[in-house]
Coordinates of C-alpha atoms and ligand atoms in Angstrom, one line a residue:
X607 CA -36.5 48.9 -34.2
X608 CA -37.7 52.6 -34.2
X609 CA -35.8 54.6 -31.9
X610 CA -38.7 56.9 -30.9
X611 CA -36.5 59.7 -29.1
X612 CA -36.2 62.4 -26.2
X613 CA -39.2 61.8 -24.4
X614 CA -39.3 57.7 -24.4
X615 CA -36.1 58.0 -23.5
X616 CA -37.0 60.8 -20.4
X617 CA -40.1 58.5 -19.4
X618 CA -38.0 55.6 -19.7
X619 CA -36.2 57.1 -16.1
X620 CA -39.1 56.5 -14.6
X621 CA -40.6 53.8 -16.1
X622 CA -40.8 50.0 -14.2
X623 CA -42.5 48.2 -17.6
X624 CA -42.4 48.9 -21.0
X625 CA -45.1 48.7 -23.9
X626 CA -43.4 46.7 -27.0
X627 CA -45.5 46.9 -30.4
X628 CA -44.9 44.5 -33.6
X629 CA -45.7 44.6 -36.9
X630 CA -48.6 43.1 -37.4
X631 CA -47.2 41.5 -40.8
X632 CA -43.5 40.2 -39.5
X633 CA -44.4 39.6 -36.0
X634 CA -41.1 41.7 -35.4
X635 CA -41.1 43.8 -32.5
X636 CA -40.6 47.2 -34.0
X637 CA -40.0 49.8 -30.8
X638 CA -41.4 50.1 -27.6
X639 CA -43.0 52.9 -25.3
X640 CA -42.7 53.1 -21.7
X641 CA -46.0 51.7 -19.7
X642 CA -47.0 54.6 -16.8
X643 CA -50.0 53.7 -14.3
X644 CA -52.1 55.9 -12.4
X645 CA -49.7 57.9 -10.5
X646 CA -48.5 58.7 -13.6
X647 CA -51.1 59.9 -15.0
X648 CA -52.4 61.7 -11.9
X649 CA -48.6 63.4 -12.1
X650 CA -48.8 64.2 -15.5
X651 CA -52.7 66.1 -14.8
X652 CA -50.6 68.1 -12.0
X653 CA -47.4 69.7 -14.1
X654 CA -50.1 70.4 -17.2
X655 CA -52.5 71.7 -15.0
X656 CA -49.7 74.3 -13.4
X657 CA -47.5 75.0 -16.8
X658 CA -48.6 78.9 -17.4
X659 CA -48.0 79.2 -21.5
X660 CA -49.5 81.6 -24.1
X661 CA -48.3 81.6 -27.9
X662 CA -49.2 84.7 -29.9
X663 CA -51.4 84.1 -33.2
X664 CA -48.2 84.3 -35.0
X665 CA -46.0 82.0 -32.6
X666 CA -48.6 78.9 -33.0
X667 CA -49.2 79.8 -36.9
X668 CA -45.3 79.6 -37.3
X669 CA -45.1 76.2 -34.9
X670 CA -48.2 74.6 -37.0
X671 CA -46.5 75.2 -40.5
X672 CA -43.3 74.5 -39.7
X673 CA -45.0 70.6 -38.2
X674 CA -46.7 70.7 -41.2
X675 CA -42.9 71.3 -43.3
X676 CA -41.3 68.7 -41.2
X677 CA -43.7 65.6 -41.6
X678 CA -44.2 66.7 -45.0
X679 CA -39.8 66.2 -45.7
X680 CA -40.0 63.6 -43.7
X681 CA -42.9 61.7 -44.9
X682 CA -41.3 58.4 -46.4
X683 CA -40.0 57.7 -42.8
X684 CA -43.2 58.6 -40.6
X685 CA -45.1 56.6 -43.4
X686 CA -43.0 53.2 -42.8
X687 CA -43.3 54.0 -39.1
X688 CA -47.0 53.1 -39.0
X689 CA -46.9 50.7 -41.7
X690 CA -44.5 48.7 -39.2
X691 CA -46.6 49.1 -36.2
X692 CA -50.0 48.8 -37.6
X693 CA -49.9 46.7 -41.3
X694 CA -51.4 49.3 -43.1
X695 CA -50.1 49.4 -46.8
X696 CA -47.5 52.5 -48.1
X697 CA -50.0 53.2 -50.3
X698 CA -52.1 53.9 -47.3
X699 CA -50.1 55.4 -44.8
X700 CA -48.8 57.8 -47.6
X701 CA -52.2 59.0 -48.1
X702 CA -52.9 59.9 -44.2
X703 CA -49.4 61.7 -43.4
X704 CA -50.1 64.1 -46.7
X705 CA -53.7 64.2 -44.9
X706 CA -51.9 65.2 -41.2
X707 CA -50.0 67.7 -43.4
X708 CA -53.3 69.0 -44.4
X709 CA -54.4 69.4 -40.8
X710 CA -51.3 71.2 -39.9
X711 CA -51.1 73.6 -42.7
X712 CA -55.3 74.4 -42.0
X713 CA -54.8 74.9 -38.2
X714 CA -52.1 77.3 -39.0
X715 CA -54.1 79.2 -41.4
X716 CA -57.2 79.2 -38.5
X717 CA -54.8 79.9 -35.8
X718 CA -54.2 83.7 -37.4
X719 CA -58.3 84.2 -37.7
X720 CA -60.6 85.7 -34.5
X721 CA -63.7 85.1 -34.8
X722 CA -64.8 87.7 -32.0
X723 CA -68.9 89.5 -33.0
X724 CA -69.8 92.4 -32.2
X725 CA -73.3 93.0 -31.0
X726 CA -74.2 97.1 -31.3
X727 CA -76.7 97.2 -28.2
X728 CA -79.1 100.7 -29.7
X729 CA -80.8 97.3 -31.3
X730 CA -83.4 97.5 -28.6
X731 CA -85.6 99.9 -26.3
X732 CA -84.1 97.7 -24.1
X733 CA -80.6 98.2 -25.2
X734 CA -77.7 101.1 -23.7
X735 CA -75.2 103.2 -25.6
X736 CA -73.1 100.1 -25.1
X737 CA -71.4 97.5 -27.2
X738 CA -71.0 93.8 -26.6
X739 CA -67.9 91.8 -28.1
X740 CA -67.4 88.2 -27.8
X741 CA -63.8 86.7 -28.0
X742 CA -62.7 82.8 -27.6
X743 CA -61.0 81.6 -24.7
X744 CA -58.9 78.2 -24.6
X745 CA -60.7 75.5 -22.2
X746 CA -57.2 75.0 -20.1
X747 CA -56.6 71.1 -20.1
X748 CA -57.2 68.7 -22.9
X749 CA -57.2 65.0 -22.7
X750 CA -57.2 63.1 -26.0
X751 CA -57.3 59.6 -26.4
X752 CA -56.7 58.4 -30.1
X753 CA -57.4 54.7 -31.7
X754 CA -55.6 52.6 -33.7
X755 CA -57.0 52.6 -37.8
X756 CA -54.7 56.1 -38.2
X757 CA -52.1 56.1 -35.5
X758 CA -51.1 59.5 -37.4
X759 CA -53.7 61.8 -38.4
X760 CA -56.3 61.1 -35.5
X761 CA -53.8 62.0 -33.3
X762 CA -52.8 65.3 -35.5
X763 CA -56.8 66.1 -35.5
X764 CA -57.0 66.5 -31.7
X765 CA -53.4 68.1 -31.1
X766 CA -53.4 70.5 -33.7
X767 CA -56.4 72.2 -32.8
X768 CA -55.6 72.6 -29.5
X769 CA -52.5 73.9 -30.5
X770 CA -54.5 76.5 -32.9
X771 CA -56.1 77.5 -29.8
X772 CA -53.8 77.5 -27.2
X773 CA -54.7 74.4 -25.4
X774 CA -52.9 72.3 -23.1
X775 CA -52.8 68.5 -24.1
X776 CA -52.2 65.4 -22.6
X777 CA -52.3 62.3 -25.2
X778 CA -53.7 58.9 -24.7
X779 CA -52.8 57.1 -27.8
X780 CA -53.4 53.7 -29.0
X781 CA -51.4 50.8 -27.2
X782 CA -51.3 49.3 -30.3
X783 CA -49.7 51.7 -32.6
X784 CA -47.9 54.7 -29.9
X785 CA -45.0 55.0 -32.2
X786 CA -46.3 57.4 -34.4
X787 CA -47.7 60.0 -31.6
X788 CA -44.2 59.8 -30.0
X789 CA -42.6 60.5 -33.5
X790 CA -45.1 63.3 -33.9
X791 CA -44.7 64.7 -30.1
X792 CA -41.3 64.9 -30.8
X793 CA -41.8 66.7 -34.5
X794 CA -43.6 69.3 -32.4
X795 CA -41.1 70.2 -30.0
X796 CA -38.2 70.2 -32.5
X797 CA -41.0 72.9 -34.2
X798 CA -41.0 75.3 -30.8
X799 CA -43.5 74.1 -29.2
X800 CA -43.5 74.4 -25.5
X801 CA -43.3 70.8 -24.1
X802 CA -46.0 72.1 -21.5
X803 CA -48.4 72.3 -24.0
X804 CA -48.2 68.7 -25.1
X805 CA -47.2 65.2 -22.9
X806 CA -47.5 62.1 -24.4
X807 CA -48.4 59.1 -21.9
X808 CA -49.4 55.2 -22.7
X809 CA -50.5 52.4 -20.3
X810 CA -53.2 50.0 -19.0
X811 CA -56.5 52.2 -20.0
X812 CA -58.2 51.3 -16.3
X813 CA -54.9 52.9 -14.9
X814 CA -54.3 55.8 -17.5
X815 CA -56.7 56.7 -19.9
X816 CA -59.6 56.4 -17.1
X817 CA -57.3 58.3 -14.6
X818 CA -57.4 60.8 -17.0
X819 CA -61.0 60.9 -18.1
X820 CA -62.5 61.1 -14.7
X821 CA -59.9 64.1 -13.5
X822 CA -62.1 67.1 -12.4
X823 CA -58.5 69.2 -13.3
X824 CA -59.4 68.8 -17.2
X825 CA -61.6 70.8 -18.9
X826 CA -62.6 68.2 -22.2
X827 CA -62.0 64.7 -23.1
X828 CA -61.9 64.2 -27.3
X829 CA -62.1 60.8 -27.8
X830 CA -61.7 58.9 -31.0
X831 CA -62.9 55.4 -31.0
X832 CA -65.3 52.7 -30.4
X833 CA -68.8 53.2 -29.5
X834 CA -68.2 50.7 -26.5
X835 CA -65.8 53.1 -25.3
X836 CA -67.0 56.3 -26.0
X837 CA -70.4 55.2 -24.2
X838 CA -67.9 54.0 -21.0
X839 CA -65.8 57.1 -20.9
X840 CA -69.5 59.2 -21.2
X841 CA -70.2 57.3 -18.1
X842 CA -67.3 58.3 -16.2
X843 CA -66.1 61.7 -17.4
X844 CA -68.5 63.4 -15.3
X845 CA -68.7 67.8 -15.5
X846 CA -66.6 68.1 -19.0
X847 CA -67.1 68.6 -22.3
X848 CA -67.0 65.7 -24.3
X849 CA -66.6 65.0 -28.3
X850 CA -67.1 61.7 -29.0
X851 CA -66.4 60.1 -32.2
X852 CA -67.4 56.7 -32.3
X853 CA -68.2 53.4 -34.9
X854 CA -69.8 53.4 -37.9
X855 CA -71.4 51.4 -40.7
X856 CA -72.0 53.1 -43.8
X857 CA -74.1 52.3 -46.5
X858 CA -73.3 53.1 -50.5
X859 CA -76.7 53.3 -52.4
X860 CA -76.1 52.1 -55.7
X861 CA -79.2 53.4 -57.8
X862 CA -80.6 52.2 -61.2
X863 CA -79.7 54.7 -63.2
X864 CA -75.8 54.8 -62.0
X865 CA -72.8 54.3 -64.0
X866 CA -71.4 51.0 -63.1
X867 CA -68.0 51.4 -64.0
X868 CA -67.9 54.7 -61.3
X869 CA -70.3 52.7 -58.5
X870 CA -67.9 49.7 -58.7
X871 CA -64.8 52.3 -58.3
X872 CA -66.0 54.4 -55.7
X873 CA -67.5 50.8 -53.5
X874 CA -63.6 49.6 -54.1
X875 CA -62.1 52.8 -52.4
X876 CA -65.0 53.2 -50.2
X877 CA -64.4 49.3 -48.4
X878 CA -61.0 48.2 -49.1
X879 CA -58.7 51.8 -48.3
X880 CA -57.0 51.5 -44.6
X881 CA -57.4 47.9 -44.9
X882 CA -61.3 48.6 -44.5
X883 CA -60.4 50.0 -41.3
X884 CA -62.1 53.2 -41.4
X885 CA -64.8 54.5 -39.3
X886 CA -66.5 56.0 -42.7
X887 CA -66.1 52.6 -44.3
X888 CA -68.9 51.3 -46.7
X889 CA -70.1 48.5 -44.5
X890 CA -73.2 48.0 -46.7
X891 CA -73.2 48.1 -50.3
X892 CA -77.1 48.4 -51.0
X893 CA -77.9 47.7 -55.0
X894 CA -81.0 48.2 -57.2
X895 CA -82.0 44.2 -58.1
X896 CA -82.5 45.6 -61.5
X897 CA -78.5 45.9 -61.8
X898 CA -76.7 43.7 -58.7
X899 CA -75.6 41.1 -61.1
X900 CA -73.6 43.3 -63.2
X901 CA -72.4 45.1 -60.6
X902 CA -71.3 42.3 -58.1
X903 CA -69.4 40.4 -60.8
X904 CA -67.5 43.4 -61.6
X905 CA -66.8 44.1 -58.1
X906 CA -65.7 40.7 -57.4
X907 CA -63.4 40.6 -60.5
X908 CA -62.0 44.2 -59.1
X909 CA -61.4 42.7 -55.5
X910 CA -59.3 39.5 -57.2
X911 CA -57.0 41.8 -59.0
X912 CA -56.1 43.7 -55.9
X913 CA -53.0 43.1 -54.7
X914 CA -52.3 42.5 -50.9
X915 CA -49.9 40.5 -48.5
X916 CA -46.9 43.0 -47.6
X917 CA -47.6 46.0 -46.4
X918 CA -44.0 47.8 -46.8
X919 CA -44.2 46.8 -51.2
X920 CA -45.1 50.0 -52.4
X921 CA -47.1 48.3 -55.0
X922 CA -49.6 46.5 -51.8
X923 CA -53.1 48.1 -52.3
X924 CA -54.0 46.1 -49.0
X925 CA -51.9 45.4 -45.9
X926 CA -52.8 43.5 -43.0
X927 CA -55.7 44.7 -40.2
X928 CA -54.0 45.5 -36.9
X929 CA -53.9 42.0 -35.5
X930 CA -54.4 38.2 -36.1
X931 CA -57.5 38.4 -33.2
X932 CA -59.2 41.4 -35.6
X933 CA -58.8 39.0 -38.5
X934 CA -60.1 35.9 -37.1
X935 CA -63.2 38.3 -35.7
X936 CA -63.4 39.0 -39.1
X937 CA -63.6 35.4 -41.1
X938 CA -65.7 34.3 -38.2
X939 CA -68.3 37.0 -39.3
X940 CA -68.2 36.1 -42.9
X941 CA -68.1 32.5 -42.0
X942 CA -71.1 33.1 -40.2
X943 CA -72.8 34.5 -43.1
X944 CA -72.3 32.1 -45.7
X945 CA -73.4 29.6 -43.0
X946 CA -76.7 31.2 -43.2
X947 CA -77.7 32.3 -47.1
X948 CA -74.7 34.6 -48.0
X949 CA -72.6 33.9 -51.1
X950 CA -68.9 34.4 -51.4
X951 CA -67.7 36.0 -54.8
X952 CA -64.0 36.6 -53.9
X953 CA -61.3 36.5 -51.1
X954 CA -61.7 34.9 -47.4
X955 CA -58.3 33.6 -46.8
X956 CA -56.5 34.5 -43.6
X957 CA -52.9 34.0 -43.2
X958 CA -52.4 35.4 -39.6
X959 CA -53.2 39.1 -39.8
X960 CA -53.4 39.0 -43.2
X961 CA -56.9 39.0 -44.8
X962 CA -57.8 38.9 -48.5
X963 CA -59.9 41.7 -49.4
X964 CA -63.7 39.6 -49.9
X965 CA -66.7 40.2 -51.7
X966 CA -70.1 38.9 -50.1
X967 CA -73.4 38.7 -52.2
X968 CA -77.2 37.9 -51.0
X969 CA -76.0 39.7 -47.6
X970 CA -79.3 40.7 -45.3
X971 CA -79.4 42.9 -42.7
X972 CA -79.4 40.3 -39.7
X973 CA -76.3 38.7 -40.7
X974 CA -73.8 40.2 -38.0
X975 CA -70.8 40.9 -40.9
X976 CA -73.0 44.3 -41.3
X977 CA -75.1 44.5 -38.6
X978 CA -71.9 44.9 -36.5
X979 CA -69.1 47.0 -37.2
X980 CA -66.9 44.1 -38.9
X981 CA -63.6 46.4 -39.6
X982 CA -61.5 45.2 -42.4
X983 CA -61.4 44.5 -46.2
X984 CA -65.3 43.0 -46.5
X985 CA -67.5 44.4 -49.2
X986 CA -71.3 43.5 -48.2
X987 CA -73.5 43.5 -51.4
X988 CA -77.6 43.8 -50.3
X989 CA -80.2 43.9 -53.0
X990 CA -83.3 46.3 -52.9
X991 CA -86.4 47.4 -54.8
X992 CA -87.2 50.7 -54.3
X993 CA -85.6 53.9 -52.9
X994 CA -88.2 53.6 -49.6
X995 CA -86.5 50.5 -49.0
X996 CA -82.9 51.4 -49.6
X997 CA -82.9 54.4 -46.9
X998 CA -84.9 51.9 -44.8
X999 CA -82.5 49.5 -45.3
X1000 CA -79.1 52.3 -44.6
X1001 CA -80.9 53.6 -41.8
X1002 CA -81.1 50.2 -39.9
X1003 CA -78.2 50.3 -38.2
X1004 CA -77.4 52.1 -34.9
X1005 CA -74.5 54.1 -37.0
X1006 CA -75.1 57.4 -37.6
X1007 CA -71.6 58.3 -39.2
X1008 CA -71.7 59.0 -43.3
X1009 CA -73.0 57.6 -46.3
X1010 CA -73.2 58.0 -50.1
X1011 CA -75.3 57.5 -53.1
X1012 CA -74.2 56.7 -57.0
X1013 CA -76.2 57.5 -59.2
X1014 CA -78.4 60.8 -61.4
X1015 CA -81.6 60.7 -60.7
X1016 CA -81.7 64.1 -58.6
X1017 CA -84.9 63.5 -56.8
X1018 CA -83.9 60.5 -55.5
X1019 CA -80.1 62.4 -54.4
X1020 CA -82.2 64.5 -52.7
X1021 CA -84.3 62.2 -50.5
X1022 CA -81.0 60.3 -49.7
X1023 CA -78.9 63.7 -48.6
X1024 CA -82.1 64.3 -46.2
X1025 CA -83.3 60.9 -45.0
X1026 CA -80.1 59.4 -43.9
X1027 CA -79.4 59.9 -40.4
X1028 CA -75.3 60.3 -41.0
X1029 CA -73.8 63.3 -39.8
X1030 CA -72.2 63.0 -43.8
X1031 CA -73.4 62.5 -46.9
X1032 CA -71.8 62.0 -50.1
X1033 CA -73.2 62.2 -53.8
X1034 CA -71.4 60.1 -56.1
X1035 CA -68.2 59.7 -54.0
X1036 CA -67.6 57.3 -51.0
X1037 CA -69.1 58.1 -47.8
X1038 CA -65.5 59.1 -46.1
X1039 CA -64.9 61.3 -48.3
X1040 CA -63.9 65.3 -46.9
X1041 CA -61.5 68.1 -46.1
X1042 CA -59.3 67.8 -43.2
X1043 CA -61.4 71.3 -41.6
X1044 CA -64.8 70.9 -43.4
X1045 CA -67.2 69.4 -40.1
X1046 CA -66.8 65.8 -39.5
X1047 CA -68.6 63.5 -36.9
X1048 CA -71.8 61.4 -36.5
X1049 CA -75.2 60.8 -34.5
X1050 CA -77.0 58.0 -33.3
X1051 CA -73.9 56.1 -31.6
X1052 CA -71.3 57.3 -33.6
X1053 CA -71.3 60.5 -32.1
X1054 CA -73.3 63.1 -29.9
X1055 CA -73.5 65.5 -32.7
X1056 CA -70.5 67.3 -32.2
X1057 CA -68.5 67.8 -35.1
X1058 CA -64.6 67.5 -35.4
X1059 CA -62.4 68.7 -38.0
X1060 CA -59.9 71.3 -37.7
X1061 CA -62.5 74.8 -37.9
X1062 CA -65.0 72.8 -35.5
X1063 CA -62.8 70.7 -33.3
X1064 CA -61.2 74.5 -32.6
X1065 CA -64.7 76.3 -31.7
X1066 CA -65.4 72.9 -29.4
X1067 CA -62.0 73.7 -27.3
X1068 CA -62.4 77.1 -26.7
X1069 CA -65.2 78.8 -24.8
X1070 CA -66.7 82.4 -25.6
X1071 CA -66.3 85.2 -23.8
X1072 CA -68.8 88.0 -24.0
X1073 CA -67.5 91.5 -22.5
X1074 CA -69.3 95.0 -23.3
X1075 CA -68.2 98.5 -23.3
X1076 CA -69.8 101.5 -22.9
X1077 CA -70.1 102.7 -26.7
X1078 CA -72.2 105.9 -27.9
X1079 CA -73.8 105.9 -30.6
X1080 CA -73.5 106.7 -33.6
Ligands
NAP1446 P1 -61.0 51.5 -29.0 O1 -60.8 50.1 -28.6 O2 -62.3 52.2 -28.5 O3 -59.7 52.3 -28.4 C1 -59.6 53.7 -28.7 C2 -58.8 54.3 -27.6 O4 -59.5 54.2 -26.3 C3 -57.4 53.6 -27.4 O5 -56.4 54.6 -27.1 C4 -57.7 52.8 -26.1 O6 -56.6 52.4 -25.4 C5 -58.6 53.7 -25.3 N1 -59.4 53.1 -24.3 C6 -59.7 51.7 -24.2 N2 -60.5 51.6 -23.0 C7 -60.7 52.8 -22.5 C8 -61.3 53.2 -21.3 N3 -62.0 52.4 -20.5 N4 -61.3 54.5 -21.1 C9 -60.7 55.4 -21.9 N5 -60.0 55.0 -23.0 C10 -60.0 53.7 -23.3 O7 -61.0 51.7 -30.6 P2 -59.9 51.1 -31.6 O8 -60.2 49.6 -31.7 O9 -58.6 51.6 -31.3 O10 -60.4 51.8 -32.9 C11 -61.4 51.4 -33.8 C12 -62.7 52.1 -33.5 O11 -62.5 53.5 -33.6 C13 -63.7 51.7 -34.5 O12 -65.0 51.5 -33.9 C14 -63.8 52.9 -35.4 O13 -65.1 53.1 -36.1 C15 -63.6 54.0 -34.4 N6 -63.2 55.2 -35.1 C16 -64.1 56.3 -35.2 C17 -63.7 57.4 -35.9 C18 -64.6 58.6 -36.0 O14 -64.2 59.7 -36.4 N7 -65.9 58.4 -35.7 C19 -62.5 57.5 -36.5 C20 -61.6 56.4 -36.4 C21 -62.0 55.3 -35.7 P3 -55.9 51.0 -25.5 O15 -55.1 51.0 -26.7 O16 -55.2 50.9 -24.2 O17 -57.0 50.0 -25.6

């Protein structure tokens, strides 16, 4: 069992009911978090909202990097951590604590820049022998609230930033996989950093998490999750800015001309890594007629050689998704589609949370396996004709996260980069492909439009100030 640390073990004083979390693969119960309710919560809004802290530029560049040396020394451990509590391979959970590294080591490099303008005001016949300067101000009180799929780096993604900027945070993280934002709350304190700058608080989300969202004392909800949420929490958030990152169902357009042996790589990365639990999955694998045969049998032979079931071997390419309900969801979909004109070309077997990574051909855009977000290991093969019909086809969905294209034929690239309404688009690589601080987020219900990664999820938590001086000319 993980023994999480200092501040389970300070909530625990006050806590009536605790929050246990099992490995979705052994069943075992592998820690617990204390459960708060609203007073709680309303408690925690009140010592953030009158802690009075301000690091230097240096101070939170020193705190970021020395988070980002700590994770990265203790990366075997932190990676095992959330393999136990969400059945998400090594191979996997490797991958997204060197990506939280990544984070770290970018917010500290962004923490030391100012982006201030200067605006010379003899511009004008309207102007004065003035000057105006802008500089950025930190909102004041953060509330993130984080999902399961990476119960690491989404968390890092919101808390880093706000560190960067000098934010205050309180952190609603998944109920289903806490143990790693504890472990990483915990990191950051060890690392300096003022423990009124960051709390850390799980519970019921009607008691908690809406507490929270609807407090008129915080400044911005970022909120990372499902579109059903995200739309509830835009309801009830009322005067605060929001960023909103929300489902997705992305589309791979495989076209004529592409290499098969790359199109079949990239659609295995691009559906099977995180247990296909990704919001920038490919949901949809749309291929020219002229060369779906090849390409699905190649696929399909790809998909039987992978090797899943435990998620702690090192050797697992696929663990389990985060629980038995999510996999039955899951078979019932594809079930549902063979029922109706769908052919299976490997996998659908379900041993409790377990599901074998599953190849679908003669999928259509009705059948609910893609026209809802059905997340886990399911590749969706879709034949088209022409190019008109393959954007139609990726644009029929009310996604709007990321998507990518295989293939050479540069005019068609270029229709693809413009016509798809994603807030990403990727030539020749999957859709979720990107850097930890390039711009990251969706339209259409995946997002408002707002972007997050680190360089923008930093502008969208602190607000400009303009001030101007008098300033003669030359
Ligand atoms: P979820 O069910 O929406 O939960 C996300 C978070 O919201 C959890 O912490 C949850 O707490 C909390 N929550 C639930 N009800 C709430 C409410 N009424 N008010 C405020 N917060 C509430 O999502 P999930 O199943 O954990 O994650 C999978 C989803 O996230 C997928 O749709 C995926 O596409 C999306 N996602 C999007 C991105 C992106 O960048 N666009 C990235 C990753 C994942 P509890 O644990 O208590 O339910």
């Amino acid at each position: 069992m993980d023994e999480t640390g200092t501040i389970i073990e300070a909530q625990q004083r006050v806590a009536a009911e605790w929050i246990e979390v099992r490995n979705p693969y052994t069943q075992e119960i592998v820690g617990r978090v204390p459960s708060a309710n609203k007073a709680a919560a309303e408690e925690a809004i009140r010592e953030m909202r009158a802690a009075r802290v301000h690091l230097t530029r240096h101070e939170r560049h020193q705190i970021l990097n020395r988070m980002a040396a700590h994770i990265e020394a203790d990366a075997d451990s932190i990676s095992l951590l959330i393999t136990s509590e969400s059945g998400l391979s090594l191979k996997d959970t490797r991958h997204e604590v060197a990506r939280s590294v990544d984070v770290l080591r970018f917010a500290a490099i962004q923490a030391l820049i100012d982006r201030s303008e200067v605006f010379p005001c003899d511009v004008s016949s309207l102007g004065q022998a003035r000057r105006i300067y802008t500089m950025s101000q930190p909102l004041n009180l953060i509330v993130a609230i984080t999902p399961f799929n990476h119960p690491l780096n989404q968390v890092v993604h919101k808390i880093a930033p706000a560190i960067a900027t000098n934010n205050k945070v309180i952190l609603k993280p998944s109920l289903q996989t806490p143990l790693a934002a504890y472990r990483f709350a915990e990191v950051a304190y060890t690392c300096g950093l003022p423990r009124e700058m960051l709390k850390v608080i799980c519970g019921g989300s009607l008691d908690v998490a809406e507490t929270l969202v609807r407090s008129d004392q915080v400044e911005m909800v970022t909120f990372t999750g499902s579109t059903a949420v995200g739309r509830r929490i835009a309801a009830i958030a009322g005067y605060k800015r929001l960023t909103l990152e929300l489902g997705g169902g992305s589309s791979l357009i495989v076209l004529q001309d592409a290499e098969l042996p790359k199109a079949v790589d990239i659609a295995v990365r691009g559906v099977f890594a995180n247990s296909g639990q990704r919001c920038t999955a490919v949901r949809r694998i749309l291929v020219h007629q002229s060369i779906a045969d090849e390409f699905a049998a190649r696929l399909a032979e790809r998909c039987r050689q992978m090797k899943f079931g435990d998620p702690a071997d090192a050797s697992t390419e696929v663990g389990t998704v985060i629980d038995e309900s999510a996999a039955r969801r899951i078979e019932d979909n594809v079930e549902a589609c063979l029922q109706s004109g769908g052919r299976l070309l490997a996998g659908h077997r379900r041993t409790g949370a377990l599901y074998a990574p599953t190849v679908l051909d003669d999928v259509r855009l009705e059948h609910r396996v893609v026209a809802e977000e059905t997340f886990g290991p399911v590749a969706c093969i879709l034949r088209f004709q022409s190019l008109d019909e393959a954007i139609s086809m990726a644009n029929h969905t009310p996604y709007g996260l990321s998507g990518a294209v295989v293939g050479n034929h540069w005019p068609s690239i270029q229709r693809v980069i413009t016509e798809l309404e994603t807030g990403t688009v990727n030539v020749n690589e999957a859709p979720g492909f990107r850097l930890e601080w390039s711009p990251f987020g969706g339209t259409k219900a995946s997002g408002l439009g707002t972007k997050e990664g680190v360089i923008e999820a930093m502008k969208s938590m602190t607000f400009v100030k303009a001030y101007s001086l008098p300033w003669d000319t030359p």
